Short mmCIF file of C-alpha atoms and ligand atoms in Angstrom, two decimals:
data_model
loop_
_atom_site.label_atom_id
_atom_site.label_comp_id
_atom_site.label_asym_id
_atom_site.label_seq_id
_atom_site.Cartn_x
_atom_site.Cartn_y
_atom_site.Cartn_z
CA MET A 14 0.00 0.00 0.00
CA PRO A 15 1.60 3.34 -1.04
CA GLN A 16 2.73 5.58 1.79
CA VAL A 17 1.84 9.15 0.85
CA GLY A 18 3.73 12.18 2.17
CA VAL A 19 1.91 15.52 1.98
CA VAL A 20 4.34 18.44 1.73
CA GLY A 21 2.39 21.64 2.45
CA TYR A 22 -0.50 21.26 4.87
CA GLY A 23 -2.68 24.31 4.16
CA THR A 24 -6.00 24.69 2.33
CA ILE A 25 -5.34 21.93 -0.19
CA GLY A 26 -2.84 19.75 1.68
CA LYS A 27 -5.00 19.19 4.77
CA ARG A 28 -7.96 18.13 2.61
CA VAL A 29 -5.82 15.83 0.49
CA ALA A 30 -4.33 14.22 3.62
CA ASP A 31 -7.82 13.46 4.98
CA ALA A 32 -8.96 12.11 1.59
CA VAL A 33 -5.89 9.85 1.35
CA ALA A 34 -6.48 8.64 4.92
CA ALA A 35 -10.04 7.70 3.90
CA GLN A 36 -8.84 5.38 1.09
CA PRO A 37 -8.50 1.63 1.68
CA ASP A 38 -5.47 1.32 -0.59
CA MET A 39 -3.10 4.12 0.51
CA SER A 40 -2.09 5.79 3.74
CA VAL A 41 -0.65 9.06 5.01
CA VAL A 42 2.94 8.68 6.18
CA GLY A 43 3.12 12.29 7.38
CA VAL A 44 2.60 15.95 6.55
CA ALA A 45 5.02 18.87 6.36
CA LYS A 46 4.51 22.57 6.94
CA THR A 47 6.44 25.70 7.82
CA SER A 48 4.71 27.01 10.91
CA PRO A 49 3.24 25.61 14.14
CA ASN A 50 -0.19 27.14 13.61
CA PHE A 51 -3.73 25.77 14.09
CA GLU A 52 -3.28 23.43 11.13
CA ALA A 53 -0.19 21.92 12.78
CA ALA A 54 -2.30 21.39 15.88
CA THR A 55 -5.05 19.63 13.92
CA ALA A 56 -2.48 17.49 12.07
CA ARG A 57 -1.32 16.27 15.47
CA GLU A 58 -4.92 15.84 16.62
CA ARG A 59 -5.66 13.67 13.57
CA GLY A 60 -2.61 11.52 14.27
CA TYR A 61 -0.50 12.54 11.27
CA ASP A 62 3.25 12.57 11.77
CA LEU A 63 4.37 16.18 11.43
CA TYR A 64 7.51 17.31 9.61
CA ALA A 65 9.02 20.78 9.76
CA ALA A 66 9.83 22.83 6.66
CA ASN A 67 12.49 25.57 6.89
CA GLY A 68 13.84 24.24 10.21
CA ARG A 69 12.40 23.06 13.51
CA ASP A 70 13.02 26.18 15.63
CA ALA A 71 9.54 27.70 15.37
CA PHE A 72 7.96 24.35 16.28
CA ALA A 73 10.33 23.94 19.23
CA ARG A 74 9.52 27.44 20.51
CA ALA A 75 5.78 26.70 20.31
CA GLY A 76 6.26 23.34 22.00
CA VAL A 77 4.84 21.42 19.00
CA PRO A 78 6.72 18.13 18.56
CA VAL A 79 7.86 17.20 15.04
CA ASP A 80 8.97 13.88 13.60
CA GLY A 81 11.64 15.26 11.27
CA GLU A 82 12.11 17.65 8.36
CA VAL A 83 10.88 17.63 4.77
CA GLU A 84 13.66 15.41 3.44
CA ASP A 85 12.94 12.83 6.18
CA LEU A 86 9.30 12.77 5.03
CA VAL A 87 10.31 12.34 1.39
CA VAL A 88 12.53 9.38 2.34
CA GLU A 89 9.56 7.73 4.10
CA SER A 90 7.18 8.31 1.15
CA ASP A 91 6.33 6.21 -1.91
CA VAL A 92 4.54 9.22 -3.41
CA VAL A 93 4.63 12.89 -2.43
CA VAL A 94 1.69 15.25 -2.84
CA ASP A 95 3.20 18.71 -2.96
CA ALA A 96 0.61 21.25 -1.82
CA THR A 97 2.97 24.10 -1.07
CA PRO A 98 2.33 27.67 -2.31
CA ALA A 99 2.82 28.39 -6.02
CA GLY A 100 6.46 28.07 -7.06
CA VAL A 101 7.64 26.23 -3.94
CA GLY A 102 6.83 22.84 -5.46
CA ALA A 103 9.17 23.46 -8.39
CA ALA A 104 11.93 24.32 -5.89
CA TYR A 105 11.42 20.88 -4.27
CA ARG A 106 11.53 19.01 -7.57
CA ASP A 107 15.26 18.17 -7.31
CA LEU A 108 14.70 16.73 -3.82
CA TYR A 109 11.84 14.48 -4.97
CA GLU A 110 13.79 13.35 -8.04
CA ALA A 111 16.95 12.69 -6.00
CA HIS A 112 14.98 10.22 -3.88
CA GLY A 113 13.16 8.73 -6.88
CA VAL A 114 9.77 9.58 -5.38
CA PRO A 115 6.94 10.42 -7.81
CA ALA A 116 5.43 13.82 -7.08
CA ILE A 117 1.92 15.22 -7.50
CA TYR A 118 2.15 19.02 -7.88
CA GLN A 119 -0.70 21.53 -7.76
CA GLY A 120 -2.04 24.09 -10.20
CA GLY A 121 0.03 26.97 -8.87
CA GLU A 122 3.09 25.40 -10.44
CA ALA A 123 4.02 26.11 -14.06
CA ALA A 124 2.77 23.53 -16.55
CA ASP A 125 6.32 22.39 -17.34
CA THR A 126 6.94 21.36 -13.72
CA ALA A 127 5.53 17.93 -14.60
CA PRO A 128 5.10 16.06 -17.90
CA VAL A 129 1.34 15.62 -17.35
CA SER A 130 -1.32 18.18 -16.36
CA PHE A 131 -4.07 16.06 -14.86
CA VAL A 132 -7.86 15.88 -14.49
CA ALA A 133 -9.07 12.30 -13.92
CA ARG A 134 -12.18 12.63 -16.13
CA ALA A 135 -10.12 13.93 -19.03
CA ASN A 136 -6.71 12.23 -19.15
CA TYR A 137 -6.09 9.73 -16.32
CA ASP A 138 -4.28 7.30 -18.63
CA GLU A 139 -1.60 9.85 -19.56
CA ALA A 140 -0.50 9.90 -15.91
CA VAL A 141 -0.19 6.13 -15.45
CA GLY A 142 3.36 5.39 -14.33
CA ALA A 143 4.48 9.05 -14.68
CA ASP A 144 7.28 10.38 -12.45
CA ALA A 145 5.38 13.59 -11.84
CA VAL A 146 1.90 14.98 -12.42
CA ARG A 147 0.43 18.46 -12.01
CA VAL A 148 -3.17 18.49 -10.76
CA VAL A 149 -4.39 21.68 -12.43
CA SER A 150 -5.98 24.61 -10.59
CA CYS A 151 -9.55 24.78 -9.32
CA ASN A 152 -10.99 26.77 -12.25
CA THR A 153 -9.10 24.65 -14.78
CA THR A 154 -10.28 21.41 -13.13
CA GLY A 155 -13.91 22.57 -13.26
CA LEU A 156 -13.69 23.55 -16.93
CA SER A 157 -11.74 20.45 -17.97
CA ARG A 158 -14.26 18.13 -16.31
CA LEU A 159 -17.13 19.92 -18.02
CA PHE A 160 -15.56 19.99 -21.47
CA ALA A 161 -14.43 16.35 -21.20
CA VAL A 162 -18.09 15.38 -20.70
CA LEU A 163 -19.53 17.68 -23.39
CA ASP A 164 -16.80 16.76 -25.87
CA GLU A 165 -17.48 13.08 -25.36
CA ALA A 166 -21.26 13.54 -25.63
CA VAL A 167 -21.54 15.89 -28.62
CA GLY A 168 -18.13 17.44 -29.37
CA VAL A 169 -17.02 20.96 -28.45
CA GLU A 170 -15.85 23.18 -31.31
CA ARG A 171 -15.03 26.28 -29.30
CA ALA A 172 -15.79 27.56 -25.81
CA ARG A 173 -15.92 31.02 -24.28
CA VAL A 174 -15.98 31.36 -20.51
CA THR A 175 -16.20 34.26 -18.09
CA LEU A 176 -14.83 33.42 -14.67
CA VAL A 177 -16.11 35.31 -11.65
CA ARG A 178 -13.29 34.50 -9.26
CA ARG A 179 -13.42 34.57 -5.48
CA GLY A 180 -11.02 37.18 -4.16
CA ALA A 181 -9.49 34.94 -1.49
CA ASP A 182 -9.98 31.73 0.46
CA PRO A 183 -11.72 32.19 3.84
CA GLY A 184 -8.40 31.99 5.71
CA GLN A 185 -6.53 34.44 3.46
CA THR A 186 -7.01 37.53 5.61
CA GLY A 187 -4.39 39.48 3.68
CA SER A 188 -5.97 39.11 0.22
CA GLY A 189 -8.79 40.90 -1.51
CA PRO A 190 -10.43 42.84 -3.05
CA ILE A 191 -12.59 43.93 -0.09
CA ASP A 192 -14.74 46.44 -1.99
CA ASP A 193 -13.86 46.34 -5.63
CA ILE A 194 -14.33 44.38 -8.87
CA LEU A 195 -11.02 43.64 -10.54
CA PRO A 196 -11.01 42.61 -14.20
CA SER A 197 -8.10 40.64 -15.56
CA THR A 198 -7.06 42.74 -18.55
CA ARG A 199 -5.04 39.87 -19.93
CA VAL A 200 -7.14 38.24 -22.66
CA PRO A 201 -7.44 35.34 -22.67
CA SER A 202 -6.87 34.92 -18.95
CA HIS A 203 -4.40 32.13 -18.12
CA HIS A 204 -7.23 29.63 -17.52
CA GLY A 205 -8.03 28.93 -21.19
CA PRO A 206 -4.46 27.96 -22.12
CA ASP A 207 -4.31 25.96 -18.87
CA VAL A 208 -7.39 23.92 -19.89
CA GLN A 209 -5.55 23.14 -23.12
CA THR A 210 -2.69 21.54 -21.13
CA VAL A 211 -5.31 18.89 -20.24
CA LEU A 212 -7.54 18.95 -23.34
CA PRO A 213 -5.30 20.27 -26.13
CA HIS A 214 -7.95 19.83 -28.82
CA VAL A 215 -10.63 21.96 -27.09
CA GLU A 216 -10.44 25.61 -28.16
CA VAL A 217 -11.35 27.69 -25.12
CA ASP A 218 -11.13 31.43 -24.50
CA THR A 219 -11.48 32.76 -20.97
CA MET A 220 -11.87 36.17 -19.37
CA ALA A 221 -11.84 36.71 -15.61
CA VAL A 222 -13.09 39.15 -12.98
CA LYS A 223 -12.17 38.98 -9.30
CA VAL A 224 -14.86 39.87 -6.72
CA PRO A 225 -15.02 40.32 -2.93
CA ALA A 226 -16.11 36.76 -2.04
CA THR A 227 -14.47 33.76 -0.41
CA LEU A 228 -17.10 31.09 -1.05
CA MET A 229 -16.67 29.80 -4.60
CA HIS A 230 -15.91 30.74 -8.19
CA VAL A 231 -18.77 31.08 -10.67
CA GLN A 232 -18.18 30.35 -14.36
CA THR A 233 -20.54 31.39 -17.15
CA VAL A 234 -19.92 29.08 -20.08
CA ASN A 235 -20.86 29.31 -23.75
CA CYS A 236 -19.67 26.68 -26.16
CA THR A 237 -20.31 25.84 -29.78
CA LEU A 238 -21.15 22.15 -30.03
CA ALA A 239 -20.00 19.98 -32.92
CA SER A 240 -23.49 18.58 -33.50
CA ASP A 241 -27.04 19.64 -32.85
CA THR A 242 -28.68 18.56 -29.61
CA ASP A 243 -31.01 19.93 -26.96
CA ALA A 244 -30.72 21.08 -23.37
CA ASP A 245 -32.20 17.86 -21.95
CA ALA A 246 -29.49 15.79 -23.66
CA ILE A 247 -26.81 18.00 -22.08
CA ARG A 248 -28.53 17.78 -18.67
CA ASP A 249 -28.66 13.99 -19.01
CA ALA A 250 -24.96 13.81 -19.87
CA LEU A 251 -24.11 15.90 -16.80
CA ALA A 252 -26.50 13.97 -14.54
CA GLY A 253 -24.55 10.79 -15.29
CA GLU A 254 -21.35 12.28 -13.83
CA SER A 255 -20.41 11.54 -10.23
CA ARG A 256 -18.36 14.74 -9.99
CA VAL A 257 -21.08 17.03 -11.27
CA LEU A 258 -23.97 18.13 -9.05
CA SER A 259 -26.94 19.31 -11.10
CA ILE A 260 -28.82 21.87 -9.03
CA PRO A 261 -32.56 21.81 -9.84
CA PRO A 262 -34.63 24.96 -9.32
CA TRP A 263 -36.79 23.41 -6.56
CA LEU A 264 -33.78 23.25 -4.22
CA GLY A 265 -33.94 27.04 -4.01
CA VAL A 266 -30.17 27.25 -4.24
CA ASP A 267 -29.78 30.63 -5.92
CA GLY A 268 -26.07 31.22 -5.39
CA ALA A 269 -22.77 30.16 -3.87
CA GLY A 270 -23.89 31.03 -0.33
CA LYS A 271 -26.78 28.55 -0.36
CA LEU A 272 -24.61 25.95 -2.11
CA LYS A 273 -22.17 26.13 0.79
CA SER A 274 -25.05 25.94 3.28
CA PHE A 275 -26.38 22.90 1.40
CA ALA A 276 -22.96 21.22 1.67
CA ALA A 277 -22.76 21.99 5.39
CA ASP A 278 -26.31 20.70 5.96
CA LEU A 279 -25.39 17.49 4.11
CA GLY A 280 -22.63 17.03 6.68
CA ARG A 281 -19.86 17.31 4.10
CA PRO A 282 -16.46 17.61 5.83
CA ARG A 283 -15.52 21.31 6.12
CA GLY A 284 -18.67 22.10 4.08
CA ASP A 285 -16.75 21.06 0.96
CA LEU A 286 -18.20 20.60 -2.54
CA PRO A 287 -15.66 18.81 -4.74
CA GLU A 288 -18.20 18.52 -7.57
CA ASN A 289 -18.89 21.01 -10.38
CA CYS A 290 -22.19 22.58 -9.29
CA VAL A 291 -24.26 23.25 -12.44
CA TRP A 292 -27.55 25.14 -12.22
CA ALA A 293 -29.77 22.80 -14.25
CA GLU A 294 -32.13 25.49 -15.52
CA SER A 295 -29.20 27.51 -16.86
CA VAL A 296 -28.46 24.79 -19.44
CA THR A 297 -29.69 26.26 -22.71
CA VAL A 298 -29.04 25.09 -26.27
CA SER A 299 -29.84 27.03 -29.41
CA ASP A 300 -28.35 26.46 -32.89
CA ARG A 301 -25.48 24.35 -31.48
CA GLU A 302 -24.68 27.09 -28.94
CA CYS A 303 -24.74 25.73 -25.39
CA TYR A 304 -24.90 27.99 -22.33
CA LEU A 305 -24.69 27.13 -18.65
CA VAL A 306 -23.56 28.46 -15.28
CA GLN A 307 -21.56 26.44 -12.76
CA ALA A 308 -19.97 27.12 -9.38
CA ILE A 309 -16.61 25.70 -8.36
CA HIS A 310 -15.53 25.27 -4.73
CA GLN A 311 -11.90 26.26 -5.02
CA GLU A 312 -10.79 24.67 -1.75
CA SER A 313 -11.98 21.14 -2.52
CA ILE A 314 -12.50 20.48 -6.24
CA VAL A 315 -8.94 19.23 -6.73
CA VAL A 316 -9.02 16.85 -3.74
CA PRO A 317 -10.45 13.75 -5.53
CA GLU A 318 -8.13 14.51 -8.45
CA ASN A 319 -5.09 14.25 -6.16
CA VAL A 320 -6.26 10.85 -4.89
CA ASP A 321 -6.72 9.60 -8.46
CA ALA A 322 -3.34 11.02 -9.47
CA ILE A 323 -1.70 8.94 -6.71
CA ARG A 324 -3.30 5.77 -8.12
CA ALA A 325 -2.29 6.75 -11.65
CA VAL A 326 1.41 7.29 -10.90
CA THR A 327 1.59 4.09 -8.86
CA GLY A 328 -0.32 2.16 -11.55
CA ALA A 329 -2.64 0.92 -8.83
CA ALA A 330 -5.96 1.10 -10.70
CA SER A 331 -7.62 1.94 -13.99
CA ALA A 332 -9.32 5.31 -14.35
CA ALA A 333 -12.79 3.84 -13.80
CA GLU A 334 -11.69 1.84 -10.73
CA SER A 335 -9.87 4.77 -9.17
CA VAL A 336 -12.64 7.30 -9.72
CA ALA A 337 -15.26 4.87 -8.35
CA ARG A 338 -13.17 4.13 -5.23
CA THR A 339 -12.40 7.79 -4.59
CA ASP A 340 -16.02 8.80 -5.05
CA GLU A 341 -17.33 6.07 -2.79
CA THR A 342 -14.96 6.92 0.03
CA LEU A 343 -15.57 10.67 -0.29
CA GLY A 344 -19.34 10.31 -0.70
CA LEU A 345 -19.55 11.70 -4.24
CA GLY A 346 -22.16 10.52 -6.76
CA GLY A 347 -23.07 6.84 -6.63
CA PRO A 348 -26.28 5.28 -5.36
CA LEU A 349 -26.99 7.98 -2.78
CA PRO A 350 -30.50 9.34 -2.27
CA LEU A 351 -29.14 12.78 -3.10
CA ALA A 352 -27.67 11.69 -6.44
CA ALA A 353 -30.87 9.89 -7.39
CA LEU A 354 -32.94 12.90 -6.41
CA LEU A 355 -30.86 15.36 -8.40
CA ALA A 356 -30.38 13.13 -11.44
CA GLY A 357 -34.05 12.12 -11.78
CA GLU A 358 -37.05 13.89 -13.23
CA ALA A 359 -37.10 16.17 -10.21
CA GLY A 360 -33.74 17.47 -11.36
CA ARG A 361 -35.33 19.28 -14.31
P1 NAD B 20 -1.78 27.41 1.56
O1 NAD B 20 -1.00 28.67 1.68
O2 NAD B 20 -3.13 27.33 2.14
O3 NAD B 20 -0.93 26.19 2.15
C1 NAD B 20 0.42 26.04 1.84
C2 NAD B 20 1.08 25.11 2.84
O4 NAD B 20 2.43 24.92 2.43
C3 NAD B 20 1.13 25.63 4.27
O5 NAD B 20 0.89 24.54 5.16
C4 NAD B 20 2.56 26.08 4.45
O6 NAD B 20 3.04 25.92 5.78
C5 NAD B 20 3.28 25.12 3.55
N1 NAD B 20 4.57 25.60 3.06
C6 NAD B 20 4.92 26.86 2.69
N2 NAD B 20 6.22 26.87 2.30
C7 NAD B 20 6.66 25.58 2.44
C8 NAD B 20 7.90 24.97 2.21
N3 NAD B 20 8.97 25.65 1.75
N4 NAD B 20 8.00 23.64 2.47
C9 NAD B 20 6.96 22.91 2.94
N5 NAD B 20 5.76 23.46 3.18
C10 NAD B 20 5.61 24.78 2.92
O7 NAD B 20 -1.82 27.09 -0.02
P2 NAD B 20 -2.97 26.36 -0.82
O8 NAD B 20 -4.08 27.32 -1.07
O9 NAD B 20 -3.27 25.07 -0.18
O10 NAD B 20 -2.28 26.14 -2.25
C11 NAD B 20 -1.37 25.08 -2.46
C12 NAD B 20 -1.29 24.81 -3.95
O11 NAD B 20 -2.57 24.42 -4.41
C13 NAD B 20 -0.87 26.00 -4.83
O12 NAD B 20 -0.17 25.52 -5.95
C14 NAD B 20 -2.21 26.55 -5.27
O13 NAD B 20 -2.12 27.30 -6.47
C15 NAD B 20 -2.98 25.27 -5.48
N6 NAD B 20 -4.44 25.43 -5.41
C16 NAD B 20 -5.02 26.22 -4.48
C17 NAD B 20 -6.39 26.34 -4.45
C18 NAD B 20 -7.08 27.24 -3.46
O14 NAD B 20 -8.14 27.77 -3.76
N7 NAD B 20 -6.56 27.43 -2.27
C19 NAD B 20 -7.18 25.64 -5.36
C20 NAD B 20 -6.57 24.79 -6.27
C21 NAD B 20 -5.19 24.70 -6.31
#
């Protein structure tokens, strides 16, 4: 059973560690972080071995025991998930390679940090046996999942997306905007080219605006389909996906705030929503033009992808087996009353 080391135990790393711990076929060997903050305390509380990055002094001063430093963790690991801030993962690449440990990087790293940019629904097989994989960013994961489904169902000729981006994660007290709306004047924004690192044949243009919110991103999507179809056929294709939640009008979920309340009421850990959340009534098709709106929970959407990436690099399972196992353990899709309710006639 692969022993997984998680280097970087913040927003993404702590969720990935818990998801790995929930799997029957892999385990957490330890987690590494720079500071002895509340997340270090919860790592200890959850029983994860804790490794210090950038020296042990701060941990010693706070009286938080550690089990070693980052290199010690890498030595103990069969696979490393690097969930450090953007750019730090690339700086660790030589260390991972020196120990011959496959690494799963995150979307903050440049695409050339790893030979494969990964979304399980789109290109799992490209990552099988790879030395390194980059799980793409939250917005890119949401778009790649969606376009993988639509492309398979009817073909996507070209897509245009406007991303309404959350300004910060809930814990990022130093980021904003607080009272502003910030357009990205770079066109296309970096997200479109990033989707093409996963789905090179899908033409996608993106523009982005950052708003004062911490809950989720919202993406308005328009794509030209390769063949004629109708909105119900698109809704059916999405309803068959375990990592897409179709939100029917009767739920009364009119925005990201109620989506997060819904997740909390469902008892999801940390109120997470790793699925693409598509408002069913927004799906509109006219003359091969498809329109829809989806929300993406930036803190959790990449978590199941990291678990699948671990199975891919270790060659432990096929795409279908891995996705099914990850979804079952994390409570996504499958024969749940919720999935049946949302996928059925009531989901219209
Ligand atoms: P974070 O700041 O919440 O957590 C980073 C963690 O890395 C912290 O535990 C910190 O102590 C640790 N760290 C910092 N420097 C380190 C070092 N030199 N060695 C070891 N550990 C170190 O960051 P995050 O939001 O979890 O982002 C991690 C990665 O995931 C980035 O590439 C980011 O772009 C990507 N990502 C983030 C989100 C999001 O919304 N937060 C979504 C998708 C992808």
